PDB file of C-alpha atoms in Angstrom:
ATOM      1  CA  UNK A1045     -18.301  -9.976   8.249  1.00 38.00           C
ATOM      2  CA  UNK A1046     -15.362 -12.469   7.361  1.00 39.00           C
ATOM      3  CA  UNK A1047     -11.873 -10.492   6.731  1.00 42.00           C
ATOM      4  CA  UNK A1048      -9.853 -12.419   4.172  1.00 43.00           C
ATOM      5  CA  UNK A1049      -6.101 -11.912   4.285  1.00 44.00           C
ATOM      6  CA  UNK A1050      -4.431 -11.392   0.768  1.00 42.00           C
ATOM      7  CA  UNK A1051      -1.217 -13.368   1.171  1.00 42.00           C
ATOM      8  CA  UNK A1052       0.300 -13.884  -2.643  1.00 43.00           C
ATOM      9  CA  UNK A1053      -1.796 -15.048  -4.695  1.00 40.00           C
ATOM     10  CA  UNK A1054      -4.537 -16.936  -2.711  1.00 41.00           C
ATOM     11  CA  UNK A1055      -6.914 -15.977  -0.340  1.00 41.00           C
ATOM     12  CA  UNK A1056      -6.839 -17.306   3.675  1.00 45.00           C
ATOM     13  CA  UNK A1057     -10.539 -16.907   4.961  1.00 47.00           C
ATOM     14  CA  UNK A1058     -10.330 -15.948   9.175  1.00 47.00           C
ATOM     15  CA  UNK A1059      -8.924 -18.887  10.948  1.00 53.00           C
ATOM     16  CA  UNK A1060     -11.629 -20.458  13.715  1.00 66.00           C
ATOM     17  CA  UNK A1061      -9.856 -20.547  16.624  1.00 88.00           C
ATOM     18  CA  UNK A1062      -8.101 -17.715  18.606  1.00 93.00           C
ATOM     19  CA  UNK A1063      -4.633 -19.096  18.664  1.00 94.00           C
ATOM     20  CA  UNK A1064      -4.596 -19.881  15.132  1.00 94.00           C
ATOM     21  CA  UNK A1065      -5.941 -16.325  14.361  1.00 94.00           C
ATOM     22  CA  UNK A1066      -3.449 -14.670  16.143  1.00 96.00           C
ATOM     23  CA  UNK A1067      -0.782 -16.882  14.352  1.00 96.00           C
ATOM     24  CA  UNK A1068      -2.863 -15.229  10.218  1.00 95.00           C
ATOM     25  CA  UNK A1069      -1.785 -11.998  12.036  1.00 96.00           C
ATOM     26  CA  UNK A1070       2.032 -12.627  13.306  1.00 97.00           C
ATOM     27  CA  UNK A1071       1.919 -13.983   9.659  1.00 97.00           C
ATOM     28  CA  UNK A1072       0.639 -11.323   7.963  1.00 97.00           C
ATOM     29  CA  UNK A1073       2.969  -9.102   9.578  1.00 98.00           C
ATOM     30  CA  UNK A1074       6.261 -10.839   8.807  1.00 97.00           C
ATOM     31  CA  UNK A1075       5.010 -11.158   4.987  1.00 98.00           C
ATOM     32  CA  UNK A1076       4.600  -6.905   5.226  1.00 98.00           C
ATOM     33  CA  UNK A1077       8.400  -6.817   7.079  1.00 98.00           C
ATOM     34  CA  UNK A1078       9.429  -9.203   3.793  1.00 98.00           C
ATOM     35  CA  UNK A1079       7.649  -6.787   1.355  1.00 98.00           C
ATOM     36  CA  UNK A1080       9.334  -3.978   2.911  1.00 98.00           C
ATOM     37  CA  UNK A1081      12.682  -5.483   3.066  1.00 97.00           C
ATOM     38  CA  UNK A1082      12.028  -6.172  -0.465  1.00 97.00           C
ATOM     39  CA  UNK A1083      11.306  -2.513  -1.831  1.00 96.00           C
ATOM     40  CA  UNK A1084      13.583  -0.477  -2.986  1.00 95.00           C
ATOM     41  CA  UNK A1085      11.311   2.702  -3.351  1.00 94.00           C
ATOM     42  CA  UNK A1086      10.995   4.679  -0.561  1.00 91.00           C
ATOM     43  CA  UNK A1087       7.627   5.899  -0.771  1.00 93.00           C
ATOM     44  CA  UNK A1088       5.954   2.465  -1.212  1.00 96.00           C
ATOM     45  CA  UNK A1089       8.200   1.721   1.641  1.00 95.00           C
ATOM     46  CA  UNK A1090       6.359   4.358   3.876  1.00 94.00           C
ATOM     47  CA  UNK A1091       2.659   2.847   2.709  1.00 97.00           C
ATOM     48  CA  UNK A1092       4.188  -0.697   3.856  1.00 98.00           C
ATOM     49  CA  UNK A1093       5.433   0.842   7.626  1.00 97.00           C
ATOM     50  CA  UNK A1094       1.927   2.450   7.712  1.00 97.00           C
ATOM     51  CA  UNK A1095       0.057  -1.055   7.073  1.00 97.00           C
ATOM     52  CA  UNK A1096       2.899  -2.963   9.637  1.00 98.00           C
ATOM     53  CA  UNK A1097       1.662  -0.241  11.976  1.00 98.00           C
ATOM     54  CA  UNK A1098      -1.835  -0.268  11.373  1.00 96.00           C
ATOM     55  CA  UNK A1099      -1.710  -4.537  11.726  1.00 96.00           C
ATOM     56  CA  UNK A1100       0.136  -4.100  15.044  1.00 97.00           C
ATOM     57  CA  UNK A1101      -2.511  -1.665  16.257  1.00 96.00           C
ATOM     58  CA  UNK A1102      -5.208  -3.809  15.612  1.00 95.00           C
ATOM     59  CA  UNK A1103      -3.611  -7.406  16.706  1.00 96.00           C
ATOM     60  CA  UNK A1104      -2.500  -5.638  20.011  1.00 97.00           C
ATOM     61  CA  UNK A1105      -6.076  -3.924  20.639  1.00 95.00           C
ATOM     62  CA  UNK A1106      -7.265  -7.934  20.201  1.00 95.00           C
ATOM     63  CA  UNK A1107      -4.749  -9.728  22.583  1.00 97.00           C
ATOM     64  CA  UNK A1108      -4.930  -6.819  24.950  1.00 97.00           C
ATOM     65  CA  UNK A1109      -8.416  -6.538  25.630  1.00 96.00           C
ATOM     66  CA  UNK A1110      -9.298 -10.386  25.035  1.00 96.00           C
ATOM     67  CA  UNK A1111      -7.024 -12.874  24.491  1.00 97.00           C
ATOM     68  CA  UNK A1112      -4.646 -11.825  27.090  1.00 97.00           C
ATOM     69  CA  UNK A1113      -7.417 -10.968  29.946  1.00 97.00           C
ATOM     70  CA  UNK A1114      -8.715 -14.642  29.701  1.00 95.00           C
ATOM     71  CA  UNK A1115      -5.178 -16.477  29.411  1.00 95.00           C
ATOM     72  CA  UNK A1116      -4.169 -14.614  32.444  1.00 95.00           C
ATOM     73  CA  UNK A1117      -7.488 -15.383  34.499  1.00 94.00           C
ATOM     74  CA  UNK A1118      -7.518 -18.886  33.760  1.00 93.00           C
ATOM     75  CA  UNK A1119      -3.699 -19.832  33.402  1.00 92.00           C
ATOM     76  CA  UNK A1120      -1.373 -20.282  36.138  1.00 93.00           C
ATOM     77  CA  UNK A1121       1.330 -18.272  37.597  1.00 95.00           C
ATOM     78  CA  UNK A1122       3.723 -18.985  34.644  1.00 94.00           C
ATOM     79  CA  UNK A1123       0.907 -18.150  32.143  1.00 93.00           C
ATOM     80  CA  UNK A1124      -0.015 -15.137  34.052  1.00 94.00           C
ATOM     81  CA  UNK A1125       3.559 -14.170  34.109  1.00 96.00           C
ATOM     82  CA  UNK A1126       3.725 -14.583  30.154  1.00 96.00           C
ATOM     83  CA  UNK A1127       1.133 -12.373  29.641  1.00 97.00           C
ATOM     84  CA  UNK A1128       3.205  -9.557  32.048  1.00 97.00           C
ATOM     85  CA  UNK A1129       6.393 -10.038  29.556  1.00 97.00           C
ATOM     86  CA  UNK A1130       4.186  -9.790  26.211  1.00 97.00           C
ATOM     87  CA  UNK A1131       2.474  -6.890  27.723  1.00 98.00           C
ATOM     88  CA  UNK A1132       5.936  -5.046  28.161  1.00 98.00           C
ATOM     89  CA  UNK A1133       6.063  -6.340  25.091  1.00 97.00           C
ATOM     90  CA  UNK A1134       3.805  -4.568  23.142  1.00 98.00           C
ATOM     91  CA  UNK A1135       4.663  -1.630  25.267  1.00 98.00           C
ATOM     92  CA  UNK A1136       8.269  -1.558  23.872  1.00 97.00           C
ATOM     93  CA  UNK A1137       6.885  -2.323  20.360  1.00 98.00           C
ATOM     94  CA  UNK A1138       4.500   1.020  20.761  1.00 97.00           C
ATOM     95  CA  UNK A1139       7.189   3.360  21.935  1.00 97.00           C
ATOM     96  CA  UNK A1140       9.032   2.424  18.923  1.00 97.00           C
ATOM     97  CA  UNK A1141       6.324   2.947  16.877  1.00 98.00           C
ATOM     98  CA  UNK A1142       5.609   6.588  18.256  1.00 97.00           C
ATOM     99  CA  UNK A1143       9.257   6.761  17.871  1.00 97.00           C
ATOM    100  CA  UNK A1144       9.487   6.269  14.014  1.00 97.00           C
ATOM    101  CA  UNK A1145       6.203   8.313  13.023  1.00 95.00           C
ATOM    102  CA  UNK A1146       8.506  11.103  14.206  1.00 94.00           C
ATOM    103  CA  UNK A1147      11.381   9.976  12.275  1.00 94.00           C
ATOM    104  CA  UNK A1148      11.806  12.120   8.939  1.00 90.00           C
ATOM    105  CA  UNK A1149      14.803  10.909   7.603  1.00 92.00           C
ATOM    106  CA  UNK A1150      14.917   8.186   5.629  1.00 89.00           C
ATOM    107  CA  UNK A1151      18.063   6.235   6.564  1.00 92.00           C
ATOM    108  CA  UNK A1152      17.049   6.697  10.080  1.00 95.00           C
ATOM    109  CA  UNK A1153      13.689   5.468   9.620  1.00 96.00           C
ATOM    110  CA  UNK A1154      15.484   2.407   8.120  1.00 94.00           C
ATOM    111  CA  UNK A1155      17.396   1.696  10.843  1.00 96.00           C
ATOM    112  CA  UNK A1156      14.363   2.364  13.684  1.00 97.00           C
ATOM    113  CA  UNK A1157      12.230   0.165  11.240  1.00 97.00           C
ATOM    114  CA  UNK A1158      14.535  -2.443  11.260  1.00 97.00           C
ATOM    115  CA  UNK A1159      14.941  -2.506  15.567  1.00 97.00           C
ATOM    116  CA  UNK A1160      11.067  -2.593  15.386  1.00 98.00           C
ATOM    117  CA  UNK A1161      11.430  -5.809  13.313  1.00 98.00           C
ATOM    118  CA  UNK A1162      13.513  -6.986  15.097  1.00 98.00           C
ATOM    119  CA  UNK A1163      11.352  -6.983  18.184  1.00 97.00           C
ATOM    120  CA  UNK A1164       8.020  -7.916  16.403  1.00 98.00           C
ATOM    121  CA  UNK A1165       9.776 -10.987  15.273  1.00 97.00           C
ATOM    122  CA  UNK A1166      11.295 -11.816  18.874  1.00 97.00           C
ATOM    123  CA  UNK A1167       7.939 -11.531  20.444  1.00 97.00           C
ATOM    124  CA  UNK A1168       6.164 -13.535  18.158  1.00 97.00           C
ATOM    125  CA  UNK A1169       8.816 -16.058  18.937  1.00 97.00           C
ATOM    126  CA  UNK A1170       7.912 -16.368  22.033  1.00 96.00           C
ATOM    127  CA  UNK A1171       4.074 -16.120  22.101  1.00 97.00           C
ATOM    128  CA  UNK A1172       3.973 -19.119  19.803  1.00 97.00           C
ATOM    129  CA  UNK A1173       6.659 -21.070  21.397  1.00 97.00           C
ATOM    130  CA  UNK A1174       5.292 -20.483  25.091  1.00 96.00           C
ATOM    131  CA  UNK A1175       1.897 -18.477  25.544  1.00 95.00           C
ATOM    132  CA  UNK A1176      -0.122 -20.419  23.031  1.00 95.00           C
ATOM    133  CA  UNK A1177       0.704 -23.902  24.222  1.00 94.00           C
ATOM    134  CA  UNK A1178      -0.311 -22.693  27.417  1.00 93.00           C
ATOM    135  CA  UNK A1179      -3.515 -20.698  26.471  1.00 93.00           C
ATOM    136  CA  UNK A1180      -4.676 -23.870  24.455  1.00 91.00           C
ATOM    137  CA  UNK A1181      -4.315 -26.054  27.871  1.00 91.00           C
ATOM    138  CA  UNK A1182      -5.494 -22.798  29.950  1.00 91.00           C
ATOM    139  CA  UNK A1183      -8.562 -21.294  27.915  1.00 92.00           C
ATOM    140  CA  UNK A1184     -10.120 -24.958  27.122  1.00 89.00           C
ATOM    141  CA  UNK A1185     -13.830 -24.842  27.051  1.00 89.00           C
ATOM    142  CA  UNK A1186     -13.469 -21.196  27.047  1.00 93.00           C
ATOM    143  CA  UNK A1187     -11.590 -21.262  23.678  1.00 92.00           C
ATOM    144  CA  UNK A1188     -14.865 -20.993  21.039  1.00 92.00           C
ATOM    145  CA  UNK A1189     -16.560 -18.230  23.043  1.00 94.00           C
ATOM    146  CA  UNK A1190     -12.921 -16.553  23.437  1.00 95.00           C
ATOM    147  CA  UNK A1191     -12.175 -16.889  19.734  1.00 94.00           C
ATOM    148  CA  UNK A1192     -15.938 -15.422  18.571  1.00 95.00           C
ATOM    149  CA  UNK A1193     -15.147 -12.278  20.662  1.00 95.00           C
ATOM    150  CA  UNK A1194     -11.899 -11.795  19.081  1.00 95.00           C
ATOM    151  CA  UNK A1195     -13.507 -12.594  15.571  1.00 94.00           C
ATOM    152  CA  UNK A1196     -16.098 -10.129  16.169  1.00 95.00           C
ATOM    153  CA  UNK A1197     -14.008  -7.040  17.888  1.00 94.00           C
ATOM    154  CA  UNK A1198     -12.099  -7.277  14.721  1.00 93.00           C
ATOM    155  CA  UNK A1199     -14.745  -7.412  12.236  1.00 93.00           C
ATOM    156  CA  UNK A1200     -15.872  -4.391  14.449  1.00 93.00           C
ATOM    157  CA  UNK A1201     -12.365  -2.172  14.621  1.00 89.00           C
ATOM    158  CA  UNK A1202     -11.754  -3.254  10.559  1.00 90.00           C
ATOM    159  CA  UNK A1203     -15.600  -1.405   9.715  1.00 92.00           C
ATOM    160  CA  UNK A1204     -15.155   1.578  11.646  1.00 86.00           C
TER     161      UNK A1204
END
């Protein structure tokens, strides 16, 4: 099963290769910080946080149990050591996640929403300027077989 992305007006069919996946997703999620930066009403703004969290979920779940794993085997110590940051990372980006599903008030929500944007945004930063240029020289060969896993545990997680 092929997930399309709705982005505007046109439709993006699943990149082909793992790095350029990843990259849909860290789009995807900065268009749904935009949208909710760009809504005034509050409850549409809650069904937007809900997606951003749902989209983090899954793209974590995918670099966590595959994309990570194999740039960490095959990459050397300064890969391996850029996939111990972006796992504190996503740590970080979790805690404030549990942190704002707790969060009733509105104008705190705001603010916590904002922090985790804030960090989403920084982290993405940095896996495109510095992990991916070194997964695409680590994974190699491995890349195709890498990204059909990836392509597949998604296609799985988004049916269930």
């Amino acid at each position: 099963m092929v997930h399309d992305h709705v982005n505007g007006d046109e439709t993006i069919a699943e990149p082909d290769d793992a790095m350029t996946m990843l990259t849909a997703d860290h789009r995807q999620v900065h268009a749904l910080f935009q949208q909710y930066a760009d809504t005034p009403d509050p409850y549409l703004k809650q069904i937007i946080a809900e997606h951003v969290f749902a989209e983090l979920a899954l793209h974590a779940l995918l670099e966590e149990t595959i994309f990570y794993p194999a740039v960490a085997e095959l990459a050397d110590t300064e890969g391996q050591q850029l996939v111990d940051d972006a796992l504190q990372d996503h740590q970080q980006i979790r805690e404030l996640i549990m942190d704002l599903q707790d969060i009733a008030d509105d104008a705190a929500f705001e603010v916590g929403f904002h922090e985790l944007r804030d960090h989403v945004e920084q982290h993405i930063e940095e896996e495109e300027s510095a992990m991916f240029p070194k997964a695409a020289q680590a994974l190699g060969a491995h890349l195709e077989e890498i990204t059909a896993l990836m392509q597949e545990r998604k296609a799985e997680i988004l049916a269930s």
